[in-house]
PDB file of C-alpha atoms in Angstrom:
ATOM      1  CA  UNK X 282      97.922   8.696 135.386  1.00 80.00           C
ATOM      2  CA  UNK X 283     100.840  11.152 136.233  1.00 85.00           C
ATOM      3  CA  UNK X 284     101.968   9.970 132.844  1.00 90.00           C
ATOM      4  CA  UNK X 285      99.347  12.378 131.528  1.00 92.00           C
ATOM      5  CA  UNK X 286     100.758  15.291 133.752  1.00 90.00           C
ATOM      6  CA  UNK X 287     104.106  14.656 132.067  1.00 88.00           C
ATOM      7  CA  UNK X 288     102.853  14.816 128.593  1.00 92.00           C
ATOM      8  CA  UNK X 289     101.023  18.007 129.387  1.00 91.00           C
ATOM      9  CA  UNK X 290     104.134  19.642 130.868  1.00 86.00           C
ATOM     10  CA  UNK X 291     106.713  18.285 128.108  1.00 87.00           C
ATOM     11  CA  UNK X 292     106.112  15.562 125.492  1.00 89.00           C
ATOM     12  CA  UNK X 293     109.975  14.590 125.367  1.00 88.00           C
ATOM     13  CA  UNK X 294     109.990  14.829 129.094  1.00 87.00           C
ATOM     14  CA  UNK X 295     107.071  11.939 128.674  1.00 90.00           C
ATOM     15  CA  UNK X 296     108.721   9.911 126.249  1.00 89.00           C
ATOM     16  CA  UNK X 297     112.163   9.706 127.587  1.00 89.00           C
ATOM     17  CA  UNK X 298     110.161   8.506 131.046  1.00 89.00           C
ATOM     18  CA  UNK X 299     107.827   5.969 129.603  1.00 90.00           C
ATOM     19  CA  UNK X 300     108.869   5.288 126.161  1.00 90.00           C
ATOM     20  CA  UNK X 301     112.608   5.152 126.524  1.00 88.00           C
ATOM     21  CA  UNK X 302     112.244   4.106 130.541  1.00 87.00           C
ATOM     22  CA  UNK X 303     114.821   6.815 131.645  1.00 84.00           C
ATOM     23  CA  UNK X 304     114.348   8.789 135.077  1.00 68.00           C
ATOM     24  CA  UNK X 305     116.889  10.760 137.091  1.00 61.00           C
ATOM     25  CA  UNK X 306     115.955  11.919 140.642  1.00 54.00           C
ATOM     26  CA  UNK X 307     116.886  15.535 141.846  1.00 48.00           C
ATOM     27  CA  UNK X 308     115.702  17.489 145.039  1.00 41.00           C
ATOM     28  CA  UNK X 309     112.361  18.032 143.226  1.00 51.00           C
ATOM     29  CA  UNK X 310     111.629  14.547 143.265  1.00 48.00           C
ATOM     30  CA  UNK X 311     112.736  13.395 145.926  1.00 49.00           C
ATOM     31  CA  UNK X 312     110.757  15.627 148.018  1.00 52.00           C
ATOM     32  CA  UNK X 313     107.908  15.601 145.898  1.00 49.00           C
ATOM     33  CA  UNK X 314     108.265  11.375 146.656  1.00 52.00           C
ATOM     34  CA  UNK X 315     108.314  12.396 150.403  1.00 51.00           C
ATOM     35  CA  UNK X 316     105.285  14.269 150.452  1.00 50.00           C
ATOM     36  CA  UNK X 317     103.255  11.704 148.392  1.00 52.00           C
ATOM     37  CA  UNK X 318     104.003   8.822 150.674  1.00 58.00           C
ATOM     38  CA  UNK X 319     102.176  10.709 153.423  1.00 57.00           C
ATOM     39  CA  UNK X 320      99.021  10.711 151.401  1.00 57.00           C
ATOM     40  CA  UNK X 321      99.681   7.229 149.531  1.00 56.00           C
ATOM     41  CA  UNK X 322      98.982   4.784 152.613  1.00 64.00           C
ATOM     42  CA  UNK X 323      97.291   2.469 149.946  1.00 68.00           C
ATOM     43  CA  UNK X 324      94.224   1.174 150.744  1.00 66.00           C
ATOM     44  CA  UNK X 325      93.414   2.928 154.473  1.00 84.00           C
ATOM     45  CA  UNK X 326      89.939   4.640 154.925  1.00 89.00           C
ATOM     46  CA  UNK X 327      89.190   6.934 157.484  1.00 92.00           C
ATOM     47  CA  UNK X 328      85.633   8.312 158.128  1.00 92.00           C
ATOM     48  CA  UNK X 329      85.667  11.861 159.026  1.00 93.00           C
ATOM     49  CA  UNK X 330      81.766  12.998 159.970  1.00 92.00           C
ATOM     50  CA  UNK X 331      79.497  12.347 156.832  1.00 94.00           C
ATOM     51  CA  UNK X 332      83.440  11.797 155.145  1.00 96.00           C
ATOM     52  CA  UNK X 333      85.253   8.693 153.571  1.00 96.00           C
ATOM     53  CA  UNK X 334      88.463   9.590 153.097  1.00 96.00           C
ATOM     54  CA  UNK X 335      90.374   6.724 151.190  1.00 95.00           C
ATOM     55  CA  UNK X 336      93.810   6.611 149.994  1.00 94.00           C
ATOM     56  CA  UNK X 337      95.904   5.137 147.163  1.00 93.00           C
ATOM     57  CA  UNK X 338      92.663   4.151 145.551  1.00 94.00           C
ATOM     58  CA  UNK X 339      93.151   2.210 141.617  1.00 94.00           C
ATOM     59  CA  UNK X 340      91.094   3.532 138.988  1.00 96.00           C
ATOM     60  CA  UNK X 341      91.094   3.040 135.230  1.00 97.00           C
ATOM     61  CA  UNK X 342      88.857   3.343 131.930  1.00 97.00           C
ATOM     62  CA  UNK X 343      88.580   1.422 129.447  1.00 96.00           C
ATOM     63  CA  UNK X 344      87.481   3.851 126.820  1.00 97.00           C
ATOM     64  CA  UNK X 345      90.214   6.417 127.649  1.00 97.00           C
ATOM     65  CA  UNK X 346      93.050   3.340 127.765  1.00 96.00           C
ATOM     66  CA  UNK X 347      94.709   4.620 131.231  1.00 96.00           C
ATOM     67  CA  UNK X 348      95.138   3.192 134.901  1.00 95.00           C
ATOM     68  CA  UNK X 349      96.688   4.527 138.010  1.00 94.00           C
ATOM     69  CA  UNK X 350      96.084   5.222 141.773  1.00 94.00           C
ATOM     70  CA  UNK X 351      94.413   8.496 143.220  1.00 95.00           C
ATOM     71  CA  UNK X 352      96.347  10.399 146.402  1.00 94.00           C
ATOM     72  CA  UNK X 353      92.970  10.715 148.071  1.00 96.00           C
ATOM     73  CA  UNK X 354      89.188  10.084 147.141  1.00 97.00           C
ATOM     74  CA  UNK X 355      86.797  11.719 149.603  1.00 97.00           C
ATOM     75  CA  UNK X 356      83.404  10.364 149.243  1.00 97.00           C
ATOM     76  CA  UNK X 357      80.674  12.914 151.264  1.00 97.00           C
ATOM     77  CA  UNK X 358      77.273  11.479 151.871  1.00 96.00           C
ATOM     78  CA  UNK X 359      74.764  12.646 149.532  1.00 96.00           C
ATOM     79  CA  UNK X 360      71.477  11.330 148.751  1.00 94.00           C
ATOM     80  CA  UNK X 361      72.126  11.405 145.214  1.00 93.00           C
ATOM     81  CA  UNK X 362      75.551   9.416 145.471  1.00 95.00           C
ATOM     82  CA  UNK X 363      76.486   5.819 145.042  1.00 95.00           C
ATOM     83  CA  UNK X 364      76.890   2.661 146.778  1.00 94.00           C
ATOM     84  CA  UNK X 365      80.831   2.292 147.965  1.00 90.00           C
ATOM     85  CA  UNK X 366      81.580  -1.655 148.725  1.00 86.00           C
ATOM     86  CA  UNK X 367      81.752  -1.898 152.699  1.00 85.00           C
ATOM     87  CA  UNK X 368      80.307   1.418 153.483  1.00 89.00           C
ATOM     88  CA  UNK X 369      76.562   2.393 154.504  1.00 91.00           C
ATOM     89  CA  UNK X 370      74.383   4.635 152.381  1.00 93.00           C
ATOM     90  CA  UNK X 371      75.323   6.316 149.240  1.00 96.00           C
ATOM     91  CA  UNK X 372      78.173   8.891 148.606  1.00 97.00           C
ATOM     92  CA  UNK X 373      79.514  11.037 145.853  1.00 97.00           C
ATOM     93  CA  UNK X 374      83.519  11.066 145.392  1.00 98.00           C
ATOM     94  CA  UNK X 375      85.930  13.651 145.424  1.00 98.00           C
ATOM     95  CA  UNK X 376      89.308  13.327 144.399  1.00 98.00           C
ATOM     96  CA  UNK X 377      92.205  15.477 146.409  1.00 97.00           C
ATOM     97  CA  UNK X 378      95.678  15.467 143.853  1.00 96.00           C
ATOM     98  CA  UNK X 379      98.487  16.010 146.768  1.00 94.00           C
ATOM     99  CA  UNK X 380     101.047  18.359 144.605  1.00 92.00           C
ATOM    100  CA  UNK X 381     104.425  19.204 146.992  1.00 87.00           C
ATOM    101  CA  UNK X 382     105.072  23.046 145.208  1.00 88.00           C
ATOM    102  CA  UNK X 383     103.148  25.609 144.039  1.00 89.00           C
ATOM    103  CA  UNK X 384      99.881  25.785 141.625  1.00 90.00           C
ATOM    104  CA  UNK X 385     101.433  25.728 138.165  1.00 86.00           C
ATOM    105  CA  UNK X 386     100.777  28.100 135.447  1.00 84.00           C
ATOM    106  CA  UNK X 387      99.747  25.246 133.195  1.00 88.00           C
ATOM    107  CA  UNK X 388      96.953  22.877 133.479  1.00 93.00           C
ATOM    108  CA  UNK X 389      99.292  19.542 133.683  1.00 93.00           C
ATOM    109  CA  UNK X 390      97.958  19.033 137.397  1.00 95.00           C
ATOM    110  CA  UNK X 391      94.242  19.916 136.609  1.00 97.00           C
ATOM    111  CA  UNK X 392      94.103  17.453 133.931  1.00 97.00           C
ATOM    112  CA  UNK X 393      96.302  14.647 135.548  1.00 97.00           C
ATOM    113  CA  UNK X 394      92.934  15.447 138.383  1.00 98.00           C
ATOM    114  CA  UNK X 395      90.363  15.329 135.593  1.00 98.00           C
ATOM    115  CA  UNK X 396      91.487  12.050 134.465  1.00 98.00           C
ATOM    116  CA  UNK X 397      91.246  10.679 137.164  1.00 98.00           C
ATOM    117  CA  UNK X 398      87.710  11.869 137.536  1.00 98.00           C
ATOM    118  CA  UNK X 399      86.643  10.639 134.593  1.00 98.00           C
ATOM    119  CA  UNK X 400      87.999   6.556 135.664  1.00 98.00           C
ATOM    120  CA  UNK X 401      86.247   7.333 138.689  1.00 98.00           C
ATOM    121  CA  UNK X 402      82.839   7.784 136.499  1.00 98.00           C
ATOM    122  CA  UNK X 403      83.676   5.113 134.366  1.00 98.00           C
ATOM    123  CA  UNK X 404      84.111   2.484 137.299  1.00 97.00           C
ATOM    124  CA  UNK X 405      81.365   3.850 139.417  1.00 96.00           C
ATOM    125  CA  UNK X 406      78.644   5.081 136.687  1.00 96.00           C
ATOM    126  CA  UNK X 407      77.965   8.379 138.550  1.00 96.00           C
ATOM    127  CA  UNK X 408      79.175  12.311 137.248  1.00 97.00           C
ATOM    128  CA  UNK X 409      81.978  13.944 139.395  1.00 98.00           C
ATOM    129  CA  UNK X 410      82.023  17.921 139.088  1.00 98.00           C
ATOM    130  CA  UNK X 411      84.936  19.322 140.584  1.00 98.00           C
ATOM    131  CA  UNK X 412      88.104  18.112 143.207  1.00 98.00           C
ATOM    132  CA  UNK X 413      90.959  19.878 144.074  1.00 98.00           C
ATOM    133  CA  UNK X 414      94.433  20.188 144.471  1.00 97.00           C
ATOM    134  CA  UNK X 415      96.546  20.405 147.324  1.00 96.00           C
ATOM    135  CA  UNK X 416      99.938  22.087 147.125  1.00 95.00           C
ATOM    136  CA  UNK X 417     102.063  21.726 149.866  1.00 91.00           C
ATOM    137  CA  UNK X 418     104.202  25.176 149.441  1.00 91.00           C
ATOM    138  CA  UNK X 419     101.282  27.048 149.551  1.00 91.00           C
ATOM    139  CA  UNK X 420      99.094  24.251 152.329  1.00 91.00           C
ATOM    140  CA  UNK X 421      95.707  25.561 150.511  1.00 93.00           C
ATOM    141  CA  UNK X 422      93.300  23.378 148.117  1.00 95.00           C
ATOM    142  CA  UNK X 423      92.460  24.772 144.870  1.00 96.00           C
ATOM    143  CA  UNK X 424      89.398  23.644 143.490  1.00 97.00           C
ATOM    144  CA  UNK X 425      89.311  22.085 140.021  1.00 98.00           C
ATOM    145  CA  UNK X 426      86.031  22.155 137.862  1.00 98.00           C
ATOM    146  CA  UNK X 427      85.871  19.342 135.321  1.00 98.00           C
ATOM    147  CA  UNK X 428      84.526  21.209 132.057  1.00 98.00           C
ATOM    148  CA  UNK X 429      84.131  19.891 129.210  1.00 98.00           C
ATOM    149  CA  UNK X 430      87.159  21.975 128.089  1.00 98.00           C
ATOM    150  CA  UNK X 431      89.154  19.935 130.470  1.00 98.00           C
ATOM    151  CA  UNK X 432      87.533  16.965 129.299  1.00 98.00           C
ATOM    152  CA  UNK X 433      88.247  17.474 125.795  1.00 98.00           C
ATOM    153  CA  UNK X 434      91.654  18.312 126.614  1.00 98.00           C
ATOM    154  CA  UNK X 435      92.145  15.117 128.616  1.00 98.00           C
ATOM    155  CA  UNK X 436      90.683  13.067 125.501  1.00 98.00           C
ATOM    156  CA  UNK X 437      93.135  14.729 123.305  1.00 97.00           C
ATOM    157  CA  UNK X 438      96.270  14.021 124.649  1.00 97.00           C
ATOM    158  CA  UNK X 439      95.561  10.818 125.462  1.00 97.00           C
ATOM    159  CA  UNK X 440      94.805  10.018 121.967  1.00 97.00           C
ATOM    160  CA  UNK X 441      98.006  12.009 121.052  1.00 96.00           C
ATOM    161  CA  UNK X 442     100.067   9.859 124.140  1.00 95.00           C
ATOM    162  CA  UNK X 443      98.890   6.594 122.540  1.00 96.00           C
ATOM    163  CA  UNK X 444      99.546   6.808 118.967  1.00 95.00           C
ATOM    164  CA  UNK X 445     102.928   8.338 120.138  1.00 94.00           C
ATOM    165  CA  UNK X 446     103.858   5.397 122.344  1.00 94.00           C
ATOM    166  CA  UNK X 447     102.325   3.128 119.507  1.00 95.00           C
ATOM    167  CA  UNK X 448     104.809   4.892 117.470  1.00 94.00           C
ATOM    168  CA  UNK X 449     107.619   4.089 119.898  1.00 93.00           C
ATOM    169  CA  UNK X 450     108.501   7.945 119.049  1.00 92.00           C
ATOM    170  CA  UNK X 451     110.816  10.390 121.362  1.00 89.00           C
ATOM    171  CA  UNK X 452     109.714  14.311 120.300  1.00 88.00           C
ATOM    172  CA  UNK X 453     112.180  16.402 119.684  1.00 85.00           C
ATOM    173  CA  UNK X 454     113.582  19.222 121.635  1.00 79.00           C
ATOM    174  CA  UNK X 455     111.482  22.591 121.999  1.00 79.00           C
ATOM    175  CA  UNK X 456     113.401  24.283 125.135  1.00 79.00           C
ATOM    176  CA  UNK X 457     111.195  26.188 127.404  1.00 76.00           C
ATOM    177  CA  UNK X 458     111.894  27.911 130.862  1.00 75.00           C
ATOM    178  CA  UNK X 459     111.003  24.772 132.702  1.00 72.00           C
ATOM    179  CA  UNK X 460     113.771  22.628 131.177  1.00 76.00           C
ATOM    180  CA  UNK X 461     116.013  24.351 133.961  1.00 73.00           C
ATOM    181  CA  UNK X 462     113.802  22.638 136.745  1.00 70.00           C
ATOM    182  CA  UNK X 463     113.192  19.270 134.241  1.00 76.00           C
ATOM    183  CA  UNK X 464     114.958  16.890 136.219  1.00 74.00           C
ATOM    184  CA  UNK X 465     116.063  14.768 133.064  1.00 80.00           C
ATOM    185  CA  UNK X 466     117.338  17.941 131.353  1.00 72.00           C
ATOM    186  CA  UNK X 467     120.924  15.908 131.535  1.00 75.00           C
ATOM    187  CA  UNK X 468     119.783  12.988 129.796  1.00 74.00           C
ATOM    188  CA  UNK X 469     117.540  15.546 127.260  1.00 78.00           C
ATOM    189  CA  UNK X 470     120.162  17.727 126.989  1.00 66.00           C
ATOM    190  CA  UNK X 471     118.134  20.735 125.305  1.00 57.00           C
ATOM    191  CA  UNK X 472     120.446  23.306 124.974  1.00 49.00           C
ATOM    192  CA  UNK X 473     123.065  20.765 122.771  1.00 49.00           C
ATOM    193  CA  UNK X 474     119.816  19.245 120.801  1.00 51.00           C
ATOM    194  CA  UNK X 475     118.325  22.550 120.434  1.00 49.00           C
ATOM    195  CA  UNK X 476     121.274  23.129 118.480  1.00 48.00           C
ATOM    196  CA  UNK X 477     121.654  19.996 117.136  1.00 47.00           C
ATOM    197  CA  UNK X 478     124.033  19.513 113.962  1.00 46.00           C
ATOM    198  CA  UNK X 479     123.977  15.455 113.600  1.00 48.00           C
ATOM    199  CA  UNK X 480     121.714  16.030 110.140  1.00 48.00           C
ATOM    200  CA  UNK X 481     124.744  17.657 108.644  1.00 50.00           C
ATOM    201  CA  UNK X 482     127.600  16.281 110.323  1.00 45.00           C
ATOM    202  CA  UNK X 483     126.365  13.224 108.717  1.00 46.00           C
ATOM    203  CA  UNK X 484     125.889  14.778 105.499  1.00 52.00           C
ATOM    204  CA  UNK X 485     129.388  15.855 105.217  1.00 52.00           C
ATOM    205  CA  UNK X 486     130.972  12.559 106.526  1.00 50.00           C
ATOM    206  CA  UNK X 487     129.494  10.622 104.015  1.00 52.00           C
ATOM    207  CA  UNK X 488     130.243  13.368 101.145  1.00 54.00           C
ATOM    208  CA  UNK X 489     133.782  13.194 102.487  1.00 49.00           C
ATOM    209  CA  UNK X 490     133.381   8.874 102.064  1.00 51.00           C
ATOM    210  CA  UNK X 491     132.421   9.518  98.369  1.00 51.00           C
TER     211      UNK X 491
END
């Protein structure tokens, strides 16, 4: 699922991680590792008042062709909810992303969140409104709604993320502020690709062979 988060904040970035298997750590990621252990204790539940909170929980769809694990699904007690194996009366989810910065001026966390709102209704046959976010540099939720503009754009990258990885095809470089923060950026390199010259270094070396 966070592969979709990649994708919407670089394509290469997405590639080079799950098509080409590379990853570098930096202080970004380690920390951001850190802070998602805290919420990841796989498989607990806790019940908080009319609340179950349960972490680390595997979802996937079959029609959308993803799988992954949620930071936290709470499920409140509603009337018009669903049955939850092990747990009295009926409940509607609500999935909490755990993010360890800031909100982003994209929408790669919003639809990594949607996504996973949209296995949830898959797997439990019920419609899931909104969840939030929670960003640990700022300690405040920020509440997601799942429109069908989200939706859409969640169905669209997918589609794009498959036939790419299908493809077994790395996008090329388009630098962008955030390739100072990327923590691949050494194994991208965009500032020697953006400028890349192997086309006609090539040219000439074999006109130079003829």
């Amino acid at each position: 699922m966070a592969g979709l988060q990649h994708f919407a904040f670089c394509r290469r970035q997405w590639a080079l991680i799950h098509i080409e298997h590379q990853w570098k750590e930096n202080v970004r990621t380690m920390d951001g590792q850190i802070f998602h252990q805290r919420a990841h204790d796989v498989g607990s539940r806790e019940l908080r008042g009319n609340t179950l909170i349960i972490h680390g929980l595997s979802v996937m769809s079959r029609s959308l062709g993803i799988s992954g694990q949620c930071d936290v699904v709470e499920f409140h007690q509603d009337p018009d909810g669903v049955s939850i194996h092990g747990a009295n009366g009926l409940w509607k989810p609500y999935p909490v992303e755990y993010k360890r910065g800031a909100p982003k001026e994209n929408k790669s966390d919003m639809l990594q969140l949607c996504a996973q709102a949209m296995c949830l209704e898959e797997m439990l046959c019920c419609k899931i409104p909104d969840g939030a976010l929670f960003y640990g540099e700022t300690r405040h939720r920020k509440t997601v709604t799942f429109d069908e503009e989200l939706r859409m754009t969640v169905r669209v990258y997918l589609d794009e993320m498959h036939q790419l990885y299908r493809r077994g095809y790395t996008p090329k470089v388009k630098v962008t502020k955030s390739c100072a923060a990327c923590s691949l950026k050494e194994l991208c390199l965009p500032a020697l690709l953006h400028k890349d010259h192997s086309v006609q270094y090539l040219k000439d070396a074999l006109e130079e062979s003829l």
